[in-house]
Amino acid sequence: MTDGRFRPLAGFAAYVFLLLSGILFAGGAHAQQPQPNVLQMRTEDDREVTWNLTADSVTTQNDSKIIEAEGRVALRRGSDYLKADYIRYYSATNWVYLKGNVEVHLGKDDISAEEGEFDLRSRTGWLKKGRIFMGEPHAYFAGERIDKNWGDIYTFTDAKITVCDGDTPAWSLTAEEAVVELDGYARLWRSNFQVKDNDVAYSPYFVMPAKRTRQSGFLMPQYGISSRDGFYYNQPYYWVVNETSDVTLNEYFMAERGFMHGVEYRARPTSDQTTWLRFDWMNDSKTVGSDDDDPIDSNDNLVRTNNERFWLRGMFETRLGDPRWRLKGDLDYVSDQNYLREFKYGLGGFENSRTNMFELFGRDINERDRYRTSQIMLTRDWDRVSVALSGRYDQNPELGNGNRSYSSDSLPQRLPEADVYLHRGALFEGLPLEVQASAQSVYFHRRNGTQGARHDVHPQVVLPVNGKYGSVISSVGLRQTVYDTERRESLPGDGGDSSGEARTLPDYNVAAMTEFARVYHLESAPLTLSAEQAGQSRWTGIRHAVQPRVEYRNLPLVDQDDNPSYDDDDRIGARNDLVYSITNILTRKREVVQMQTNAEGEAEPAVKTDYLDFLRVKLAHGYDIREANRDDELSQYERRPMEDMNGEVEYFPVAWLSWRSRSAWSSYTGDVTQHDHSVGVEDADKGSLRMGYNWRAKLDEYTRQRDEDINSLYLRGMVDVWGPWSVAGYYSVDIADGRDLERIFDIIYNHQCFKVIGRTTFDRDEERYEVLVVLPGLSE
């Protein structure tokens, strides 16, 4: 694993000295008849390196075994250099002595001292009044005397460590003595944590990690005040198990509820094997004895009598020998229906866990108020065939805890399930026909309700015709489903008596599309190739493409009401409609002056070409043939076969501005039925801002009903307001109800060596106020 949650400070000093003694001065160097202003040295692997020497005067002694240079002395090799008022190099003993305004630049690191000596053979030495700056990460290490001992152990006298610029850093660590072991730990004796060079906290002995890689240690806490939980404090501890796995432990104290305990495990031994698991649990001092007292939802007819509360979740993916065999799993089990809605934020909150799993695995979990789903799947891929064997368990969190008993559970559990997919491809070589198919066999276990198996096969024959002026793709399919019912027990809402044993659903689909395009060349002055013109650009052409498309979809009406009802696939609705659209796309071609590195390693300007679809406009409409021929309920609902006209626009006029819009209009009412609009601005230096508006009209039609308007507005962004101050947040409001849905507002103070975030969160369930402090090098 390459990401680190806790980075060292003192270990950087050891790393710098290793580089200084092992690379910069080329251990084992030997002077060979030096030429004027040139030093030839050999590295440990016998590579010869050349350093250019400049000085006011250069002298040699004892048959060139001693080289002395003084007066603006500089040793240079590429972008690295070594400067001092005086340098003496002993080729016989590999000893280097530097004195007066010592400056070293190596890579991104800078070292300064009054004087120093190094024995390149044993790689030991010292610096007097040394100060080391490492550019990545941004950190300073200083000491009255710094000794490099045998091996990778270093001793600091009167040490000071900080990531802050300036002579008086905002915060620092000091110690009378510090011993640092590279990729080990730093031990500080008689140390102080300082703010503006003022001692704040003293420790007679302090141990901290000193590694450039991931390391164990306490992370910065999360704390604040909640209207529901009272004062809270969440302290995480990060433990590196090995190079590929780690564990985060945390104790979460809530004044009004007690302690919540959390453990998170991550492992990634290879790029295609990943595991993420987290478990949080607590003994909650609060319960909900009546629906009226429920702070989450006082109208759901549910209570919560349990004190023991928890959430277990995670995902994993791994290969089984042959990389074509893959095993993946999801775990999601919660103690009660309110847990995920109460604990949404923070380290173990719903939002953070959901984000972690989606970023690691690209899979999502159910919303907070839905059933929890756990499943495991074994897959195997061939050239055109994929097979999946799986099992799935759906949990209803509304059972138990004072609500309906677990014995009333009627959720179907899919165990086992087998799926086979034949990916689209030629039926026979030389024939234009293609074939694709899917097959599924699944057994549904239920405590209550009809139980049994469903076997489903759906082959499709596809005829693609591609010509000079466009493409036509036709497909004919037949879905055959057979039920093997073990127990018939209809539940309210299932419909029918579950006596059905089979269904046959033919389907037909044909789509035709084409594209007309024209390129418009733009005349403008050519770009000037110079470093000063880097970033300058010009448009050299615009391509306008028109893409008409028409599609006919047909799935006949087949009565399925008497079949068992396990999930939505048991009731597939009829379809007989025609959908047509036309899309306009404008693509710009642009030339940009960019700096690039040539073969000699030098930066030089060059012209690069890129493309961007800066405007996309789509109009779509449809005609429902089944609705046009409908005979039932005509007295209440007139036929409305013409579907809403839909318009979509995506516009990117400049790099920092984007606009997305979608609207729907009914030809029967003459009114707009849907609006989704958003506009966003983004600037690398100023921040980003996006505002959006969503609206749905109240509807009462045969094919669709909506009891009330949906009318909401949202705003999210981050903006630098002045100097080190910035603000960020998210705001959404239900305009129809006049209620705020969620408000998150951050005031951020960005300092070069720390960040303070004051966060306020309001939603329907609670108010939270918290302060986050980020110290680079200690909490990142």
Short mmCIF file of C-alpha atoms in Angstrom, two decimals, residues 528-536 592-598 602-608:
data_model
loop_
_atom_site.label_atom_id
_atom_site.label_comp_id
_atom_site.label_asym_id
_atom_site.label_seq_id
_atom_site.Cartn_x
_atom_site.Cartn_y
_atom_site.Cartn_z
CA THR A 528 5.01 32.11 -30.89
CA LEU A 529 7.27 29.40 -29.51
CA SER A 530 8.88 30.93 -26.45
CA ALA A 531 8.93 30.31 -22.73
CA GLU A 532 7.11 33.60 -22.19
CA GLN A 533 4.18 32.35 -24.35
CA ALA A 534 3.69 29.13 -22.32
CA GLY A 535 -0.02 28.62 -21.75
CA GLN A 536 -1.08 30.69 -24.75
CA VAL A 592 -1.39 25.25 -26.86
CA VAL A 593 2.18 26.31 -26.10
CA GLN A 594 3.57 24.01 -23.42
CA MET A 595 7.01 23.51 -21.95
CA GLN A 596 8.49 20.05 -22.41
CA THR A 597 11.81 18.38 -21.70
CA ASN A 598 13.98 17.54 -24.69
CA GLU A 602 16.37 20.97 -21.08
CA ALA A 603 12.99 22.66 -21.05
CA GLU A 604 11.80 24.00 -24.37
CA PRO A 605 8.45 25.28 -25.71
CA ALA A 606 6.37 23.11 -28.02
CA VAL A 607 2.90 23.23 -29.56
CA LYS A 608 0.44 20.60 -28.37
#
